[in-house]
C-alpha positions as a printed NumPy array, in Angstrom:
array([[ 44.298, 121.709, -42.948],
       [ 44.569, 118.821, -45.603],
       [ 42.13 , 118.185, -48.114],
       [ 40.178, 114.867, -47.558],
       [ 40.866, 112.58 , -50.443],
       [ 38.028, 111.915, -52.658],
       [ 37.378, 107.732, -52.808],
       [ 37.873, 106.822, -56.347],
       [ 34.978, 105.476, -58.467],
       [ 34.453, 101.782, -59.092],
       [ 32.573, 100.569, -61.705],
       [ 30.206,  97.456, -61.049],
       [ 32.702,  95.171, -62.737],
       [ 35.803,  96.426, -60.106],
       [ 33.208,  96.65 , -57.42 ],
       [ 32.557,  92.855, -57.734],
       [ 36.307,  92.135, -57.669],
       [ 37.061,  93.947, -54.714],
       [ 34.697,  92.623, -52.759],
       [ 35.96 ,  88.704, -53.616],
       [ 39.329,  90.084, -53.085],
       [ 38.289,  91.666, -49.073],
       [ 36.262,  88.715, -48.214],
       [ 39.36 ,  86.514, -49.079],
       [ 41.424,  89.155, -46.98 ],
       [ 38.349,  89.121, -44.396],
       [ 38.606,  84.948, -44.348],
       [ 42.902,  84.944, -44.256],
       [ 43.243,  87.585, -41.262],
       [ 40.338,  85.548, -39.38 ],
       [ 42.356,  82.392, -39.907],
       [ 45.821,  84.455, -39.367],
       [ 43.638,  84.748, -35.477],
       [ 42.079,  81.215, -34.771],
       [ 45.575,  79.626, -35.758],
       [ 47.505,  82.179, -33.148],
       [ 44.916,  81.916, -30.482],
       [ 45.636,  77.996, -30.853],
       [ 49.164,  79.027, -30.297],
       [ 48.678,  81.094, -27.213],
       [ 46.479,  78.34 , -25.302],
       [ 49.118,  76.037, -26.08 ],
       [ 51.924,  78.383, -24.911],
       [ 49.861,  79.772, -22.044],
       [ 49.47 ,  75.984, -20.68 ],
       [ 53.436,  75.537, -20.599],
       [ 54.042,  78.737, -19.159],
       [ 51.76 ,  77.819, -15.687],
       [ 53.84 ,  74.708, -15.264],
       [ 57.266,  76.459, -16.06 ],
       [ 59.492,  77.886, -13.853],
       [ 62.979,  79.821, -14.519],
       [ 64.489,  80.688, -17.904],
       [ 62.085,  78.597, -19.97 ],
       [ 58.913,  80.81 , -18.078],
       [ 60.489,  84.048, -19.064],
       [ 60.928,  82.509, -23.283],
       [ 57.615,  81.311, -23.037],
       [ 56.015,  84.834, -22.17 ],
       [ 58.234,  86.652, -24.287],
       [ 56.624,  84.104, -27.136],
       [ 53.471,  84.654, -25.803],
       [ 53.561,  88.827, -26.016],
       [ 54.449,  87.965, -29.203],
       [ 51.62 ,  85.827, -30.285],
       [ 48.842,  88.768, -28.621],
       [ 50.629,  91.492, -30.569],
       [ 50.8  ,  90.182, -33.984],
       [ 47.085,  88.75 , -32.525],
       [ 46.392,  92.407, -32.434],
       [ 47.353,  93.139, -35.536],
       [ 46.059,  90.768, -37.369],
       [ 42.517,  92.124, -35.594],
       [ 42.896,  95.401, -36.515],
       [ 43.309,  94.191, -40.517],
       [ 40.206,  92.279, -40.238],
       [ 38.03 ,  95.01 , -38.932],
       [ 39.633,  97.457, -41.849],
       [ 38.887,  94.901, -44.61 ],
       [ 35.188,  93.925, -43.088],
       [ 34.372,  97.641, -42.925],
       [ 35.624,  98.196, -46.229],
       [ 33.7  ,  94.631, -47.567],
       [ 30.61 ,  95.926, -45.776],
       [ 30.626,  99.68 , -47.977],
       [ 31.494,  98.208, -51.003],
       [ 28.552,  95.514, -50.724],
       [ 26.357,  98.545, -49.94 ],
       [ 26.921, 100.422, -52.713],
       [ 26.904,  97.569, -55.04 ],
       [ 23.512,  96.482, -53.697],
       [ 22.614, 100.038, -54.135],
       [ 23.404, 100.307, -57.615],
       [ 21.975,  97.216, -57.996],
       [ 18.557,  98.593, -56.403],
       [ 18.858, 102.075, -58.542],
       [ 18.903, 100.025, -61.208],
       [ 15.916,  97.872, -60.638],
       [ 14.303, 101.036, -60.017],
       [ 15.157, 102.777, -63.284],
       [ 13.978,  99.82 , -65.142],
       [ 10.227,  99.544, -63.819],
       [  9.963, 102.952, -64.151],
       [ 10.514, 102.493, -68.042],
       [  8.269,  99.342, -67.83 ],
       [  5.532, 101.742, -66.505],
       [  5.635, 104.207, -68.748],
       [  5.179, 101.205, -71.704],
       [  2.249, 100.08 , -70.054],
       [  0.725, 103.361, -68.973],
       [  1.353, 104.23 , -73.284],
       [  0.206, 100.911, -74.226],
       [ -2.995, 101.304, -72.349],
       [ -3.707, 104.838, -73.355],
       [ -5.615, 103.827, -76.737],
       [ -7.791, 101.134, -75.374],
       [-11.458, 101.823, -74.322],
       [-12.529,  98.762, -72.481],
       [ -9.812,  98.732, -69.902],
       [ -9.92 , 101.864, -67.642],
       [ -7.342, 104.935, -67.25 ],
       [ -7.26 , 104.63 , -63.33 ],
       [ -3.91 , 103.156, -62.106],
       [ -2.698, 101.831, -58.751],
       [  1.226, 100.769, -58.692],
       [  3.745, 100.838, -55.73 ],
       [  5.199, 104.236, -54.977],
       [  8.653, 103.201, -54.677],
       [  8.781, 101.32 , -58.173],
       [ 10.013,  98.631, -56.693],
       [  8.022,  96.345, -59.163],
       [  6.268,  97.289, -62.387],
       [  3.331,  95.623, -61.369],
       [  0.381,  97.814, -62.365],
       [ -3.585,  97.405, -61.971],
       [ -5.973,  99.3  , -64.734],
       [ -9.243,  99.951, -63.263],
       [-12.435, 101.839, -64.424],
       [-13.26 , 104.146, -61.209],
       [-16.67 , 104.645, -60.686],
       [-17.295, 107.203, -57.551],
       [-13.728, 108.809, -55.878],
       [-14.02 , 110.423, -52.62 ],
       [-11.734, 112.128, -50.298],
       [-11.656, 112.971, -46.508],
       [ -9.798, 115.864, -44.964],
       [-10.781, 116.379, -41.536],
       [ -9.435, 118.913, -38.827],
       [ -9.216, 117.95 , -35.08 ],
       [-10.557, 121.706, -33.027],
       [-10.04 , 121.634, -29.868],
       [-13.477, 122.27 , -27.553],
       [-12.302, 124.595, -25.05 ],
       [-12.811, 128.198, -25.218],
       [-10.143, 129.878, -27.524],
       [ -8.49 , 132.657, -26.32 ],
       [ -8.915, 135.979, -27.831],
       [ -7.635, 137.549, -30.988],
       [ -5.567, 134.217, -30.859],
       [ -5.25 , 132.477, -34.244],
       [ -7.382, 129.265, -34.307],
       [ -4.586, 127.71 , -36.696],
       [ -2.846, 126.924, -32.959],
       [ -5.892, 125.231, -31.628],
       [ -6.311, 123.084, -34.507],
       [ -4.905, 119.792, -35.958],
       [ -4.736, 118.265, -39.322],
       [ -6.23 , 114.47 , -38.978],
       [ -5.338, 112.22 , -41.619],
       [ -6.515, 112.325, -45.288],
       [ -8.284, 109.568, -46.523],
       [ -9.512, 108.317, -49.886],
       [-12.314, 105.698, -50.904],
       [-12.373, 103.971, -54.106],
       [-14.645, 102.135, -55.969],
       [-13.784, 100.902, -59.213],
       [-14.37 ,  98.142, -61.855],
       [-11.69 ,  95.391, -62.892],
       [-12.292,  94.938, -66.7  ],
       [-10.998,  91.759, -68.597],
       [-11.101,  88.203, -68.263],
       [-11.938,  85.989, -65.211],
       [ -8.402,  85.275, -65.064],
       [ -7.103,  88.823, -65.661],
       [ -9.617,  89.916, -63.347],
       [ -8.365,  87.694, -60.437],
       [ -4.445,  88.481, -61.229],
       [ -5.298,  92.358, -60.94 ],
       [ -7.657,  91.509, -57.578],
       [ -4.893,  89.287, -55.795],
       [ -2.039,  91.854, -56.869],
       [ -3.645,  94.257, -54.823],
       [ -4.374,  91.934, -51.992],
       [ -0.431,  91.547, -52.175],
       [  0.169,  95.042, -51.791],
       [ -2.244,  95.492, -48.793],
       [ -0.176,  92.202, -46.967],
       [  3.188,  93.367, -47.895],
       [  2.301,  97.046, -46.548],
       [  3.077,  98.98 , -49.895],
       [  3.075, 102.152, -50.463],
       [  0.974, 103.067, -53.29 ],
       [  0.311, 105.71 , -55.579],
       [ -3.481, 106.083, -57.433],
       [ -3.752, 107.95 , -60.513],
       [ -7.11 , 109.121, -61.289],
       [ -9.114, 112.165, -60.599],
       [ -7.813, 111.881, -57.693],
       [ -3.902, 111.621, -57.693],
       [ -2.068, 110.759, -54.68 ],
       [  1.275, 108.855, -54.124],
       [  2.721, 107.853, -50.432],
       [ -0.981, 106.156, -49.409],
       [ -1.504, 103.12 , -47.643],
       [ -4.285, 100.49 , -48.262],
       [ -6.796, 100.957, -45.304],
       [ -9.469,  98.372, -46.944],
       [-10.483,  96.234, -50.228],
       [-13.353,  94.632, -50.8  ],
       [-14.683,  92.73 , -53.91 ],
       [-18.098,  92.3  , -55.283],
       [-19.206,  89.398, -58.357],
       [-21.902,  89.971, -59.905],
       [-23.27 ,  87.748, -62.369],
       [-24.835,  90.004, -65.166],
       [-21.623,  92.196, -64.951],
       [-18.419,  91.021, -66.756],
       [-16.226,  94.014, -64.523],
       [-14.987,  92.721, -61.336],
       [-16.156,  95.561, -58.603],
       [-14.145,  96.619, -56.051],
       [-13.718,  98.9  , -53.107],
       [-10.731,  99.945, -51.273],
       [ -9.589, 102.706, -49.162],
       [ -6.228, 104.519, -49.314],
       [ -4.752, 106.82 , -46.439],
       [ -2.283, 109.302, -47.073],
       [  1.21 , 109.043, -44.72 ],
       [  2.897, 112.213, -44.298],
       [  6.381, 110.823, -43.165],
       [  7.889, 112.546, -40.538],
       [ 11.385, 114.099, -40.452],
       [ 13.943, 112.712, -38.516],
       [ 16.748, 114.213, -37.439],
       [ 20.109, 112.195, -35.466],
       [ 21.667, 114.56 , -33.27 ],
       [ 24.968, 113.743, -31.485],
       [ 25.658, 112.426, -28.034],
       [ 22.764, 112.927, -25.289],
       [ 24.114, 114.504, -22.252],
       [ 21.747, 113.296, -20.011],
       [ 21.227, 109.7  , -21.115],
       [ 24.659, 108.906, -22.568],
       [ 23.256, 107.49 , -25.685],
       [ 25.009, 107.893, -28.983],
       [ 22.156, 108.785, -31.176],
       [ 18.741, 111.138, -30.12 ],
       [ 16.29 , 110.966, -32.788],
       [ 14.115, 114.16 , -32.374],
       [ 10.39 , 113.486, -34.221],
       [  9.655, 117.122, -36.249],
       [  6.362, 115.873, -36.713],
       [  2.752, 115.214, -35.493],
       [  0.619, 112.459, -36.673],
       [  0.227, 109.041, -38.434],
       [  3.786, 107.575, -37.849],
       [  5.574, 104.446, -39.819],
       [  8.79 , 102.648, -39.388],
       [ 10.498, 100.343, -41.759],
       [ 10.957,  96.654, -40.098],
       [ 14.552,  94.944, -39.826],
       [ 15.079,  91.669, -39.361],
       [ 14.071,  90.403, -35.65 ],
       [ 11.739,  93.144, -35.232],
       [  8.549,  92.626, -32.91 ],
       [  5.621,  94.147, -31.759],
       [  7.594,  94.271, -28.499],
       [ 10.433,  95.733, -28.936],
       [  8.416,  98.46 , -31.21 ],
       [  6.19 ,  99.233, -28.314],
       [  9.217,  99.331, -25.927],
       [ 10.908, 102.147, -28.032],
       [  7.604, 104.558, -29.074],
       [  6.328, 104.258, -25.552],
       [  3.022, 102.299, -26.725],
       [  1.295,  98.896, -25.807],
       [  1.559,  95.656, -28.244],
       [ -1.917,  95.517, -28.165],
       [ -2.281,  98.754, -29.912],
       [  0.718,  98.134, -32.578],
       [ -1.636,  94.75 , -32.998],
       [ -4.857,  96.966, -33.559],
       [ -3.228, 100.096, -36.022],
       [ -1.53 ,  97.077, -38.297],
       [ -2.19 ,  94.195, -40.607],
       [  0.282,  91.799, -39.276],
       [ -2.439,  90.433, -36.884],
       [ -0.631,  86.918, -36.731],
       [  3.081,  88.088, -36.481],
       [  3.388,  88.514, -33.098],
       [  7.107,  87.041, -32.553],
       [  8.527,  88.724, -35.498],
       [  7.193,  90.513, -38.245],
       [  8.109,  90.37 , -42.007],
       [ 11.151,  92.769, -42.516],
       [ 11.43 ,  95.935, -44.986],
       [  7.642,  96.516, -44.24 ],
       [  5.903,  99.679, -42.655],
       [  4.988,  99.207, -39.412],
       [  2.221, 102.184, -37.666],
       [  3.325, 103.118, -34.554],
       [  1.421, 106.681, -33.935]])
């Protein structure tokens, strides 16, 4: 059995060129088509009206057009699929990188901030360091919920209760002070009103230390003879599911058969064009209910895409 050939590396700089020189291939083999199918109309209109020797040249002519037609096809779908990976790993370099780089800027803040008194140790930034946005707070009270659903029927026994029992969702309530200027008070505040909009998920460093948690509330509190802002918010942890792609369905036919592995809170990760309805069409729910679990209250024809959507 031959050895599959190993792809060979690009770096960022040959990455770039290859993917001007596919989407000039991608453009000439499209071209190469429109200009033939021009060619075949053309051809094909003659033909109908011809009759003897000149029908049978201008079929021949035409075979000719749909198989170099063909080929011509098949090139572009090589060179798009090939333009498509390359911009995919370029864009995820490109992401890796970003990545790599707030993580750094983190760590300078979270260092810079270490020696300072008036500011607060407690730390809320976005779990997937896709920003190096950062909010220093001074918490006050931290509290966490861990609840277990039992079910009331009788249990059967010398059965183990673990099987009759069901781990609700774990949820933690904040309240902390904003210290700083007006200004830098109201930057922190509406950073974190960003985060709860955009769906983030967030990881809180205090006594508590959780990452993978999703805003549930915020609320904000002036007082007068204070100069912290006060706030409140609520976090809930999401314990992702697995999900596994299996291979053709038997009974449906379908291509791919995601099987769930897991029980509970559930989010998906919006695309472009995605709705409440055509969420609630593929988990089996009601719109209403996708409405009622999210934030997106106004978004009903198509929500913002690469945000977390609860559907469970």
């Amino acid at each position: 059995m031959a050895k599959k050939k190993k792809s060979k590396y690009l770096t960022d700089k040959q990455l770039k060129s290859a993917i001007k020189k596919d989407s000039t291939r991608v453009q000439h083999e499209s071209n190469q088509i429109a200009r033939l199918d021009k060619h075949i109309k053309a051809d094909q209109k003659k033909y109908d009206k011809a009759a003897g020797s000149e029908k049978t040249s201008l079929g021949k002519r035409i075979k000719k057009y749909e198989g170099s037609k063909k080929a011509h096809t098949a090139a572009k779908k090589k060179y798009a699929t090939k333009l498509k990976t390359e911009k995919a790993t370029l864009a995820k370099r490109n992401l890796n990188a970003k990545v790599e780089a707030n993580k750094n800027k983190l760590a300078g803040k979270i260092a810079a901030n270490k020696p300072k008194f008036n500011v607060g140790h407690m730390m809320l930034y976005r779990t997937d360091n896709h920003s190096s946005a950062l909010v220093f707070m001074s918490s006050v009270p931290e509290s966490e919920d861990n609840t277990i659903q039992v079910t009331p029927n009788a249990l059967p026994k010398g059965e183990p209760t673990a099987t009759h029992s069901q781990q609700q969702e774990k949820d933690i309530s904040i309240t902390a002070r904003i210290m700083g200027t007006d200004a830098q008070q109201r930057t922190a505040y509406n950073q974190m009103l960003k985060w709860k909009a955009e769906g983030c998920e967030m990881t809180y460093k205090g006594r508590i230390y959780y990452k993978h948690c999703l805003f549930t509330a915020l609320h904000r509190e002036y007082n007068k003879d204070e100069t912290a802002l006060t706030i409140t918010f609520g976090l809930q942890f999401i314990d992702w599911s697995e999900l596994k792609t299996s291979g053709k369905s038997a009974s449906s036919g379908s291509k791919n058969k995601t099987e769930n592995k897991s029980t509970g809170v559930k989010y998906v990760t919006t695309k472009v064009g995605t709705t409440y309805a055509s969420l609630a069409s593929d988990y089996n729910t009601t719109i209403a209910k996708l409405v009622s679990m999210n934030q997106y209250k106004s978004y009903v024809n198509n929500l913002p895409a690469g945000v977390k959507i609860r559907v469970a």
